[in-house]
Tab-separated table of C-alpha atoms in Angstrom:
chain	number	residue	atom	x	y	z
A	1	MET	CA	258.384	-133.233	-20.486
A	2	GLY	CA	255.179	-135.217	-20.835
A	3	LEU	CA	253.525	-138.375	-19.572
A	4	ASP	CA	255.342	-141.687	-19.514
A	5	ARG	CA	253.832	-145.007	-20.583
A	6	ASN	CA	252.598	-145.968	-17.120
A	7	GLN	CA	250.995	-142.580	-16.559
A	8	ARG	CA	249.181	-142.762	-19.878
A	9	ARG	CA	248.012	-146.289	-19.026
A	10	PHE	CA	246.586	-145.044	-15.712
A	11	LEU	CA	244.599	-142.308	-17.451
A	12	ARG	CA	243.196	-144.697	-20.075
A	13	GLN	CA	242.147	-147.185	-17.408
A	14	THR	CA	240.591	-144.582	-15.102
A	15	PHE	CA	238.817	-142.715	-17.916
A	16	PRO	CA	237.847	-145.341	-20.502
A	17	GLY	CA	236.764	-144.597	-24.068
A	18	ASP	CA	236.638	-140.935	-24.981
A	19	GLY	CA	236.921	-140.024	-21.309
A	20	CYS	CA	240.656	-139.766	-21.947
A	21	VAL	CA	242.192	-137.787	-24.823
A	22	LEU	CA	245.874	-138.459	-25.471
A	23	ASP	CA	246.099	-137.466	-29.136
A	24	ALA	CA	247.928	-134.128	-29.287
A	25	GLU	CA	245.762	-132.656	-32.047
A	26	ALA	CA	242.495	-133.600	-30.367
A	27	ALA	CA	243.726	-132.312	-27.003
A	28	ALA	CA	244.900	-128.968	-28.409
A	29	VAL	CA	241.432	-127.414	-28.372
A	30	PHE	CA	241.428	-127.808	-24.573
A	31	GLY	CA	244.603	-125.741	-24.320
A	32	MET	CA	243.005	-122.340	-24.847
A	33	ASP	CA	240.246	-120.169	-23.426
A	34	SER	CA	238.636	-116.825	-24.236
A	35	SER	CA	241.824	-114.994	-23.296
A	36	ARG	CA	243.183	-116.179	-26.682
A	37	LEU	CA	246.212	-117.579	-24.851
A	38	ALA	CA	247.042	-121.208	-25.568
A	39	ASP	CA	249.405	-123.992	-24.550
A	40	ALA	CA	249.475	-127.703	-25.332
A	41	PRO	CA	248.161	-130.089	-22.648
A	42	TRP	CA	249.759	-133.509	-22.219
A	43	ALA	CA	246.304	-135.104	-21.993
A	44	VAL	CA	242.643	-134.357	-21.313
A	45	VAL	CA	240.355	-136.337	-18.995
A	46	ARG	CA	236.582	-136.102	-18.584
A	47	PRO	CA	235.509	-137.381	-15.151
A	48	GLU	CA	231.869	-138.417	-14.753
A	49	THR	CA	231.972	-139.519	-11.114
A	50	GLU	CA	233.517	-138.354	-7.891
A	51	GLU	CA	235.295	-141.708	-7.635
A	52	GLN	CA	237.191	-140.920	-10.836
A	53	ALA	CA	238.088	-137.488	-9.478
A	54	VAL	CA	239.397	-139.043	-6.252
A	55	ALA	CA	241.555	-141.514	-8.180
A	56	LEU	CA	242.868	-138.726	-10.431
A	57	LEU	CA	243.869	-136.363	-7.626
A	58	ALA	CA	245.481	-139.135	-5.600
A	59	TRP	CA	247.524	-140.156	-8.657
A	60	ALA	CA	248.440	-136.610	-9.705
A	61	HIS	CA	249.540	-135.760	-6.151
A	62	SER	CA	251.742	-138.854	-6.013
A	63	GLU	CA	253.154	-138.414	-9.523
A	64	ARG	CA	253.504	-134.586	-9.278
A	65	VAL	CA	251.448	-134.131	-12.461
A	66	PRO	CA	249.898	-130.650	-12.896
A	67	LEU	CA	246.103	-130.547	-13.266
A	68	PHE	CA	244.166	-127.758	-14.984
A	69	PRO	CA	240.409	-127.766	-14.252
A	70	ARG	CA	238.173	-126.293	-16.944
A	71	ALA	CA	234.595	-126.259	-18.173
A	72	ARG	CA	233.548	-124.091	-21.134
A	73	GLY	CA	236.681	-121.906	-21.139
A	74	THR	CA	234.763	-118.612	-21.222
A	75	ASN	CA	237.117	-116.773	-18.859
A	76	VAL	CA	239.250	-114.039	-20.417
A	77	VAL	CA	242.326	-114.107	-18.164
A	78	GLY	CA	243.910	-117.439	-19.131
A	79	ASP	CA	242.643	-119.392	-16.134
A	80	CYS	CA	242.209	-122.611	-18.134
A	81	VAL	CA	245.437	-122.483	-20.142
A	82	PRO	CA	247.748	-125.424	-19.249
A	83	ARG	CA	250.858	-123.268	-19.117
A	84	GLY	CA	253.909	-125.532	-18.918
A	85	GLY	CA	251.934	-128.670	-19.726
A	86	GLY	CA	249.857	-131.049	-17.663
A	87	VAL	CA	246.486	-132.777	-17.679
A	88	VAL	CA	243.363	-130.732	-18.411
A	89	VAL	CA	240.366	-131.888	-16.366
A	90	SER	CA	237.095	-131.140	-18.174
A	91	THR	CA	234.112	-131.106	-15.794
A	92	LEU	CA	231.472	-130.925	-18.525
A	93	ARG	CA	230.303	-134.511	-17.973
A	94	MET	CA	229.568	-133.788	-14.333
A	95	ASN	CA	226.501	-131.838	-15.388
A	96	ARG	CA	223.537	-132.984	-13.308
A	97	ILE	CA	221.189	-130.827	-11.264
A	98	LEU	CA	220.919	-133.023	-8.178
A	99	GLU	CA	218.300	-131.095	-6.229
A	100	MET	CA	216.144	-127.959	-6.374
A	101	ASP	CA	214.506	-127.324	-3.010
A	102	GLY	CA	211.893	-124.599	-2.595
A	103	GLU	CA	211.629	-125.244	1.140
A	104	ASP	CA	215.307	-124.844	2.027
A	105	PHE	CA	215.751	-122.428	-0.905
A	106	CYS	CA	218.845	-124.184	-2.175
A	107	ALA	CA	219.980	-126.160	-5.196
A	108	VAL	CA	222.636	-128.861	-5.328
A	109	VAL	CA	224.429	-129.173	-8.657
A	110	GLN	CA	227.497	-130.685	-10.220
A	111	PRO	CA	230.081	-128.211	-11.539
A	112	GLY	CA	229.418	-128.804	-15.255
A	113	VAL	CA	225.816	-127.519	-15.157
A	114	VAL	CA	225.365	-124.535	-17.490
A	115	THR	CA	224.228	-121.582	-15.392
A	116	GLY	CA	221.498	-120.499	-17.816
A	117	ASP	CA	220.057	-124.029	-17.906
A	118	LEU	CA	219.854	-124.050	-14.106
A	119	GLN	CA	218.128	-120.676	-14.100
A	120	ARG	CA	215.495	-121.890	-16.566
A	121	GLU	CA	214.792	-125.031	-14.544
A	122	LEU	CA	214.438	-122.969	-11.385
A	123	ALA	CA	212.199	-120.351	-13.014
A	124	ALA	CA	209.661	-123.081	-13.794
A	125	LEU	CA	209.448	-123.649	-10.028
A	126	GLY	CA	209.196	-119.952	-9.180
A	127	LEU	CA	212.804	-119.847	-7.951
A	128	MET	CA	215.886	-117.865	-8.953
A	129	TYR	CA	219.647	-118.327	-8.812
A	130	ALA	CA	220.664	-114.683	-8.914
A	131	PRO	CA	224.232	-114.584	-10.357
A	132	ASP	CA	223.980	-113.586	-13.997
A	133	PRO	CA	227.360	-113.326	-15.768
A	134	ALA	CA	227.366	-112.164	-19.386
A	135	SER	CA	228.293	-115.707	-20.448
A	136	VAL	CA	225.310	-117.182	-18.568
A	137	ARG	CA	224.029	-119.046	-21.632
A	138	VAL	CA	227.236	-121.062	-22.016
A	139	SER	CA	229.344	-120.821	-18.856
A	140	THR	CA	229.003	-123.360	-16.044
A	141	VAL	CA	228.260	-123.018	-12.361
A	142	GLY	CA	231.626	-124.562	-11.499
A	143	GLY	CA	233.493	-122.033	-13.631
A	144	ASN	CA	231.448	-119.174	-12.189
A	145	VAL	CA	232.229	-120.310	-8.648
A	146	ALA	CA	235.924	-120.820	-9.417
A	147	THR	CA	236.218	-117.242	-10.683
A	148	ASN	CA	233.620	-115.661	-8.356
A	149	ALA	CA	231.805	-114.389	-11.438
A	150	GLY	CA	229.836	-111.158	-11.218
A	151	GLY	CA	227.513	-109.925	-13.927
A	152	MET	CA	224.868	-107.323	-14.483
A	153	ARG	CA	222.635	-108.245	-11.515
A	154	ALA	CA	225.490	-107.894	-9.014
A	155	VAL	CA	224.520	-104.333	-8.074
A	156	LYS	CA	221.397	-105.669	-6.322
A	157	TYR	CA	222.147	-109.325	-5.622
A	158	GLY	CA	225.929	-109.423	-5.269
A	159	VAL	CA	228.485	-111.656	-6.960
A	160	THR	CA	228.652	-115.460	-6.946
A	161	ARG	CA	230.206	-115.752	-3.482
A	162	GLU	CA	226.996	-114.430	-1.910
A	163	HIS	CA	225.083	-117.392	-3.348
A	164	VAL	CA	227.302	-120.388	-2.560
A	165	LEU	CA	226.291	-122.146	0.647
A	166	GLY	CA	228.527	-125.173	0.396
A	167	VAL	CA	231.225	-126.879	-1.629
A	168	ARG	CA	232.211	-130.503	-2.073
A	169	ALA	CA	235.713	-130.772	-3.539
A	170	VAL	CA	238.415	-133.371	-4.031
A	171	LEU	CA	241.795	-132.242	-2.749
A	172	PRO	CA	245.230	-133.228	-4.061
A	173	GLY	CA	245.917	-136.632	-2.524
A	174	GLY	CA	242.309	-137.744	-3.033
A	175	ASP	CA	240.615	-136.553	0.171
A	176	VAL	CA	237.045	-135.305	-0.247
A	177	LEU	CA	236.280	-132.079	1.630
A	178	ARG	CA	232.763	-130.851	2.334
A	179	THR	CA	232.397	-127.235	3.467
A	180	GLY	CA	229.236	-125.359	4.444
A	181	GLY	CA	225.866	-126.936	3.744
A	182	ARG	CA	222.232	-125.960	3.293
A	183	ASN	CA	222.138	-123.328	6.034
A	184	HIS	CA	221.791	-119.746	4.905
A	185	LYS	CA	223.645	-118.600	8.052
A	186	ASN	CA	226.728	-120.324	9.436
A	187	VAL	CA	229.545	-118.697	11.432
A	188	VAL	CA	231.329	-121.769	12.805
A	189	GLY	CA	235.054	-121.791	12.069
A	190	LEU	CA	236.894	-120.165	9.188
A	191	ASP	CA	234.813	-119.756	6.049
A	192	LEU	CA	236.424	-122.374	3.815
A	193	THR	CA	233.491	-122.196	1.390
A	194	ARG	CA	234.285	-118.602	0.514
A	195	LEU	CA	237.951	-119.484	0.272
A	196	PHE	CA	237.121	-121.886	-2.563
A	197	VAL	CA	234.942	-119.306	-4.322
A	198	GLY	CA	237.259	-117.296	-6.560
A	199	SER	CA	240.260	-119.595	-5.971
A	200	GLU	CA	240.564	-120.092	-9.760
A	201	GLY	CA	240.995	-123.873	-9.545
A	202	THR	CA	244.102	-123.682	-7.381
A	203	LEU	CA	242.853	-125.542	-4.275
A	204	GLY	CA	240.830	-128.555	-5.409
A	205	LEU	CA	238.352	-129.959	-7.917
A	206	PHE	CA	234.653	-129.253	-7.373
A	207	THR	CA	232.291	-132.224	-7.548
A	208	GLU	CA	229.190	-130.682	-5.979
A	209	LEU	CA	227.988	-127.161	-5.176
A	210	THR	CA	225.152	-126.087	-2.886
A	211	LEU	CA	223.643	-122.785	-4.004
A	212	LYS	CA	221.395	-120.228	-2.361
A	213	LEU	CA	218.087	-119.581	-4.113
A	214	LEU	CA	215.610	-116.703	-3.986
A	215	PRO	CA	211.944	-116.371	-4.945
A	216	LEU	CA	211.624	-115.481	-8.625
A	217	PRO	CA	210.465	-111.849	-9.011
A	218	GLU	CA	207.045	-111.587	-10.633
A	219	ALA	CA	208.135	-109.109	-13.265
A	220	THR	CA	210.939	-106.928	-14.584
A	221	ALA	CA	211.073	-103.616	-16.447
A	222	SER	CA	213.932	-101.762	-18.127
A	223	VAL	CA	214.790	-98.222	-19.172
A	224	LEU	CA	217.402	-97.112	-21.707
A	225	ALA	CA	218.370	-93.453	-21.208
A	226	GLY	CA	220.721	-91.563	-23.525
A	227	TYR	CA	222.680	-88.452	-22.559
A	228	ALA	CA	224.694	-85.773	-24.300
A	229	GLY	CA	227.828	-86.704	-22.369
A	230	VAL	CA	229.425	-88.949	-19.759
A	231	ASP	CA	229.063	-86.442	-16.923
A	232	GLN	CA	225.292	-86.235	-17.410
A	233	ALA	CA	224.938	-90.028	-17.461
A	234	LEU	CA	226.977	-90.404	-14.279
A	235	ALA	CA	224.957	-87.678	-12.580
A	236	ALA	CA	221.768	-89.541	-13.515
A	237	ALA	CA	223.139	-92.758	-12.005
A	238	ARG	CA	223.953	-90.937	-8.772
A	239	ALA	CA	220.465	-89.474	-8.689
A	240	VAL	CA	218.874	-92.921	-9.022
A	241	LEU	CA	220.830	-94.367	-6.108
A	242	ALA	CA	220.401	-91.220	-3.990
A	243	ALA	CA	216.635	-91.554	-4.420
A	244	GLY	CA	216.788	-94.951	-2.717
A	245	ILE	CA	216.187	-96.929	-5.901
A	246	LEU	CA	218.319	-100.081	-6.121
A	247	PRO	CA	218.155	-101.383	-9.703
A	248	THR	CA	218.663	-105.037	-10.495
A	249	ALA	CA	221.207	-103.842	-13.056
A	250	MET	CA	222.666	-100.466	-13.976
A	251	GLU	CA	224.802	-100.588	-17.102
A	252	PHE	CA	226.844	-97.739	-18.548
A	253	MET	CA	228.061	-97.298	-22.131
A	254	ALA	CA	230.389	-94.534	-23.281
A	255	GLU	CA	230.397	-92.907	-26.730
A	256	ALA	CA	232.914	-95.240	-28.425
A	257	VAL	CA	230.838	-98.230	-27.316
A	258	LEU	CA	227.638	-96.739	-28.696
A	259	GLU	CA	229.361	-96.053	-32.002
A	260	ALA	CA	230.614	-99.642	-32.213
A	261	VAL	CA	227.143	-101.041	-31.542
A	262	ARG	CA	225.691	-98.725	-34.186
A	263	ARG	CA	227.961	-100.389	-36.752
A	264	VAL	CA	226.508	-103.879	-36.249
A	265	GLY	CA	222.803	-103.304	-35.709
A	266	ASP	CA	219.866	-100.950	-35.648
A	267	VAL	CA	219.929	-98.721	-32.585
A	268	PRO	CA	217.044	-96.648	-31.242
A	269	TRP	CA	219.093	-93.536	-30.396
A	270	GLY	CA	220.495	-90.771	-32.611
A	271	PRO	CA	223.992	-89.243	-32.941
A	272	GLU	CA	223.245	-86.764	-30.148
A	273	VAL	CA	223.557	-89.600	-27.591
A	274	ARG	CA	227.159	-89.842	-26.345
A	275	ALA	CA	226.609	-91.908	-23.211
A	276	ALA	CA	223.831	-94.205	-22.074
A	277	LEU	CA	222.423	-95.876	-18.993
A	278	LEU	CA	220.526	-99.156	-19.153
A	279	LEU	CA	218.601	-99.993	-15.999
A	280	ARG	CA	216.486	-102.965	-14.967
A	281	LEU	CA	214.089	-103.180	-12.030
A	282	ASP	CA	212.409	-106.296	-10.656
A	283	GLY	CA	209.829	-107.211	-8.028
A	284	GLY	CA	206.117	-107.798	-7.516
A	285	ARG	CA	203.939	-106.403	-10.294
A	286	GLU	CA	202.241	-103.696	-8.235
A	287	ALA	CA	205.441	-102.674	-6.488
A	288	LEU	CA	207.305	-102.672	-9.800
A	289	GLU	CA	204.781	-100.333	-11.377
A	290	ALA	CA	205.236	-97.895	-8.497
A	291	GLU	CA	209.031	-98.208	-8.645
A	292	THR	CA	209.023	-97.599	-12.408
A	293	ARG	CA	207.001	-94.409	-11.945
A	294	ARG	CA	209.442	-93.283	-9.263
A	295	LEU	CA	212.373	-93.970	-11.609
A	296	ASP	CA	210.709	-91.835	-14.280
A	297	ARG	CA	210.389	-88.972	-11.780
A	298	VAL	CA	214.065	-89.238	-10.901
A	299	LEU	CA	215.311	-89.449	-14.486
A	300	GLY	CA	213.192	-86.566	-15.762
A	301	PRO	CA	215.289	-83.755	-14.199
A	302	THR	CA	218.507	-85.385	-15.432
A	303	ALA	CA	217.546	-84.262	-18.955
A	304	PRO	CA	218.057	-87.407	-21.040
A	305	VAL	CA	218.071	-86.710	-24.779
A	306	PHE	CA	216.675	-90.199	-25.408
A	307	LEU	CA	214.491	-92.406	-23.246
A	308	GLU	CA	212.845	-95.734	-23.974
A	309	ARG	CA	211.082	-98.146	-21.622
A	310	GLY	CA	210.444	-101.829	-22.090
A	311	THR	CA	208.831	-104.890	-20.564
A	312	GLY	CA	208.661	-108.436	-21.920
A	313	ALA	CA	209.911	-108.701	-25.506
A	314	ASP	CA	210.483	-104.935	-25.678
A	315	GLU	CA	212.714	-105.188	-22.625
A	316	GLU	CA	214.840	-107.891	-24.210
A	317	ARG	CA	215.260	-105.712	-27.293
A	318	LEU	CA	216.796	-103.011	-25.097
A	319	TRP	CA	219.203	-105.492	-23.542
A	320	GLU	CA	220.260	-106.772	-26.941
A	321	VAL	CA	222.165	-103.497	-27.230
A	322	ARG	CA	224.311	-104.555	-24.259
A	323	ARG	CA	224.862	-108.061	-25.659
A	324	LEU	CA	226.146	-106.642	-28.959
A	325	ILE	CA	229.124	-104.889	-27.382
A	326	ASN	CA	231.547	-107.803	-27.589
A	327	PRO	CA	230.978	-108.670	-31.275
A	328	ALA	CA	230.736	-104.976	-32.141
A	329	SER	CA	234.125	-104.241	-30.619
A	330	PHE	CA	235.899	-106.175	-33.366
A	331	THR	CA	234.604	-103.761	-35.981
A	332	ILE	CA	237.076	-101.290	-34.491
A	333	ALA	CA	240.245	-103.412	-34.435
A	334	PRO	CA	241.170	-107.091	-34.856
A	335	ASP	CA	242.652	-107.573	-31.376
A	336	LYS	CA	241.378	-106.857	-27.893
A	337	MET	CA	242.937	-106.617	-24.436
A	338	SER	CA	240.200	-106.855	-21.799
A	339	ASP	CA	240.223	-105.612	-18.230
A	340	ASP	CA	237.434	-105.417	-15.661
A	341	ILE	CA	238.625	-102.736	-13.284
A	342	THR	CA	236.593	-101.580	-10.298
A	343	VAL	CA	236.848	-98.263	-8.459
A	344	PRO	CA	234.859	-96.772	-5.564
A	345	ARG	CA	231.496	-95.680	-6.945
A	346	GLY	CA	232.202	-91.987	-6.427
A	347	ARG	CA	235.397	-92.167	-8.515
A	348	VAL	CA	234.012	-93.697	-11.699
A	349	GLY	CA	234.054	-90.336	-13.463
A	350	GLN	CA	237.734	-89.809	-12.652
A	351	ALA	CA	238.563	-93.315	-13.864
A	352	LEU	CA	236.746	-92.788	-17.167
A	353	GLU	CA	238.509	-89.463	-17.738
A	354	ARG	CA	241.917	-91.062	-17.154
A	355	ILE	CA	241.080	-93.955	-19.472
A	356	ARG	CA	240.072	-91.472	-22.184
A	357	ALA	CA	243.358	-89.612	-21.739
A	358	VAL	CA	245.350	-92.838	-22.119
A	359	ALA	CA	243.451	-93.665	-25.318
A	360	GLU	CA	244.344	-90.262	-26.787
A	361	GLN	CA	247.970	-90.492	-25.681
A	362	ARG	CA	248.453	-93.938	-27.243
A	363	GLY	CA	246.294	-93.408	-30.328
A	364	LEU	CA	244.066	-96.364	-29.444
A	365	ASP	CA	240.335	-96.938	-29.263
A	366	ILE	CA	239.469	-97.963	-25.711
A	367	LEU	CA	235.893	-99.042	-25.010
A	368	ALA	CA	234.559	-98.338	-21.520
A	369	PHE	CA	231.298	-99.865	-20.336
A	370	GLY	CA	229.969	-102.026	-17.578
A	371	HIS	CA	228.281	-102.390	-14.244
A	372	LEU	CA	228.074	-98.803	-13.076
A	373	GLY	CA	226.042	-99.589	-9.970
A	374	ASP	CA	229.008	-101.270	-8.282
A	375	GLY	CA	231.846	-99.305	-9.899
A	376	ASN	CA	232.877	-102.177	-12.174
A	377	ILE	CA	233.952	-100.892	-15.612
A	378	HIS	CA	235.043	-103.121	-18.474
A	379	VAL	CA	237.963	-101.616	-20.368
A	380	ASN	CA	238.549	-103.085	-23.819
A	381	ILE	CA	241.760	-101.878	-25.443
A	382	MET	CA	241.257	-102.377	-29.178
A	383	TYR	CA	244.414	-102.650	-31.286
A	384	ASP	CA	246.167	-104.283	-34.212
A	385	ALA	CA	248.749	-106.705	-32.829
A	386	SER	CA	250.906	-106.362	-35.944
A	387	ARG	CA	251.705	-102.722	-35.186
A	388	GLN	CA	250.196	-101.609	-31.873
A	389	ALA	CA	251.051	-104.373	-29.406
A	390	GLU	CA	253.535	-102.293	-27.407
A	391	ASP	CA	251.116	-99.372	-27.173
A	392	ALA	CA	248.325	-101.699	-25.982
A	393	VAL	CA	250.503	-103.202	-23.235
A	394	ALA	CA	251.652	-99.750	-22.168
A	395	ALA	CA	248.054	-98.512	-22.097
A	396	LYS	CA	247.006	-101.471	-19.941
A	397	ARG	CA	249.834	-100.859	-17.476
A	398	THR	CA	249.025	-97.139	-17.226
A	399	ILE	CA	245.296	-97.728	-16.759
A	400	LEU	CA	245.861	-100.279	-14.004
A	401	GLY	CA	248.147	-97.785	-12.276
A	402	HIS	CA	245.441	-95.103	-12.441
A	403	VAL	CA	242.839	-97.521	-11.080
A	404	LEU	CA	244.973	-98.481	-8.089
A	405	ALA	CA	245.794	-94.808	-7.426
A	406	LEU	CA	242.040	-94.179	-7.179
A	407	GLY	CA	241.703	-96.905	-4.546
A	408	GLY	CA	240.358	-99.450	-7.026
A	409	THR	CA	241.178	-103.024	-7.973
A	410	MET	CA	242.564	-104.441	-11.196
A	411	SER	CA	239.807	-107.062	-11.353
A	412	GLY	CA	236.223	-106.889	-10.196
A	413	GLU	CA	234.961	-110.214	-11.542
A	414	HIS	CA	237.261	-111.883	-14.094
A	415	GLY	CA	240.038	-112.824	-11.689
A	416	VAL	CA	243.800	-112.820	-12.212
A	417	GLY	CA	244.634	-115.976	-14.184
A	418	LEU	CA	247.723	-115.387	-16.307
A	419	THR	CA	246.989	-112.026	-17.902
A	420	LYS	CA	247.027	-109.946	-14.707
A	421	LEU	CA	249.676	-111.895	-12.834
A	422	PRO	CA	252.546	-109.619	-14.000
A	423	TYR	CA	250.823	-106.631	-12.361
A	424	LEU	CA	249.777	-108.292	-9.108
A	425	ASP	CA	252.550	-106.779	-6.974
A	426	GLN	CA	251.075	-103.355	-7.693
A	427	GLN	CA	247.962	-104.301	-5.693
A	428	LEU	CA	248.949	-107.058	-3.253
A	429	SER	CA	251.747	-106.679	-0.753
A	430	PRO	CA	254.477	-109.329	-0.424
A	431	ARG	CA	252.934	-110.321	2.916
A	432	GLU	CA	249.506	-110.857	1.342
A	433	ARG	CA	250.892	-112.977	-1.482
A	434	ASP	CA	252.970	-115.014	0.962
A	435	LEU	CA	249.877	-115.776	3.040
A	436	MET	CA	247.998	-116.825	-0.092
A	437	ARG	CA	250.819	-119.167	-1.117
A	438	ARG	CA	250.877	-120.702	2.358
A	439	ILE	CA	247.123	-121.261	2.286
A	440	LYS	CA	247.462	-122.970	-1.093
A	441	ALA	CA	250.248	-125.168	0.262
A	442	ALA	CA	247.926	-126.384	3.039
A	443	PHE	CA	245.491	-127.653	0.395
A	444	ASP	CA	247.976	-128.495	-2.347
A	445	PRO	CA	251.480	-129.117	-0.932
A	446	HIS	CA	253.012	-130.096	-4.280
A	447	GLY	CA	251.417	-127.219	-6.223
A	448	ILE	CA	249.693	-129.375	-8.843
A	449	MET	CA	246.357	-127.519	-9.033
A	450	ASN	CA	246.320	-124.928	-11.827
A	451	PRO	CA	249.913	-123.921	-11.115
A	452	GLY	CA	251.210	-120.469	-11.982
A	453	LYS	CA	247.797	-118.775	-11.766
A	454	ALA	CA	245.946	-116.255	-9.602
A	455	TYR	CA	248.495	-115.382	-6.908
């Protein structure tokens, strides 16, 4: 199945020039995302105005044509893949920052704005948009909102949903819905804004987002602490939080991760380091100095075998270690299966031990690292698809089972997309999934928005 002549004519007329891509080869690049899954779209359109979006969703609703919203395609769960065919809707040309208001402490942006670009513009005004996903330099605000992206600063500032005040979206059929607004507190009616956040493109197409801003902290400081084992690193993390210190970020890296990073760059620690914590603090300069001294007092008794502090350029050098994990992982094996499990904070140690046991049982290298402060651990199963595919799938299934048995969730920030859909019944009850389908049907009665994803 594909588009007929009249449908193709509509798309060309509504999206003139290169706003419409009908050539199969040119459109193919829009059929994949960072999950490495791919499917061929029937066409690609690039709306620049809300009027075009309204016309598109009215037409698609009437013609029963599936639509697949996407931006930079950085998600790793297959959210942007046009499974079964349809029209990919690229939002990258809706990329204007419409307003940055230091009085109301809000920004109004179109969905195609790159998150890192917004943060730089705001920093020049002494303002901050707190969500900070690892892909911040390339991913867009619309994609972050659609997946409720997390990131390293979530331990202190929360995930994306805590920073979205309002949404303007076009619904199937062409109606424009505005939820929320510029108010930082609003408890009137059901919270439709939060329903859109994390909906993975299944309810409507964003055209405008109103975001909560914060004052930009005066300064930041970071500490990289190495330990002889995982237990010591986890004990140190507990000590930091028990002391009443709330870091901006608290990252954990297990031994296999440290070894992978060592293969691709110079590292400041020696072979005696088998687990590491990377912490960042922020705040006013005087308060930050006092907080840094307090952190030193807490970490001292935890007996780190390596400790390095940094501010400014030295701080960024410490965080480069964290950024190297993804490219470094492919020095271990050519293929990767990524999960972003989350467990209650007090059960991280149990989760890591069970992950290690699965790695040994299956003969695989499994990298464990992530946002320790909120119990969110990234699990990268490294394998060779030519001979280890079955073991990798079995390892994934076993690990997800362990996570749920510990009271955790199979996704803390990446979402469900396609890759986790087969396991969803392990976490959500039939009643929950039925309610989610009924909610979707209220927004999208013909099921044209990113069908077959999320729930």
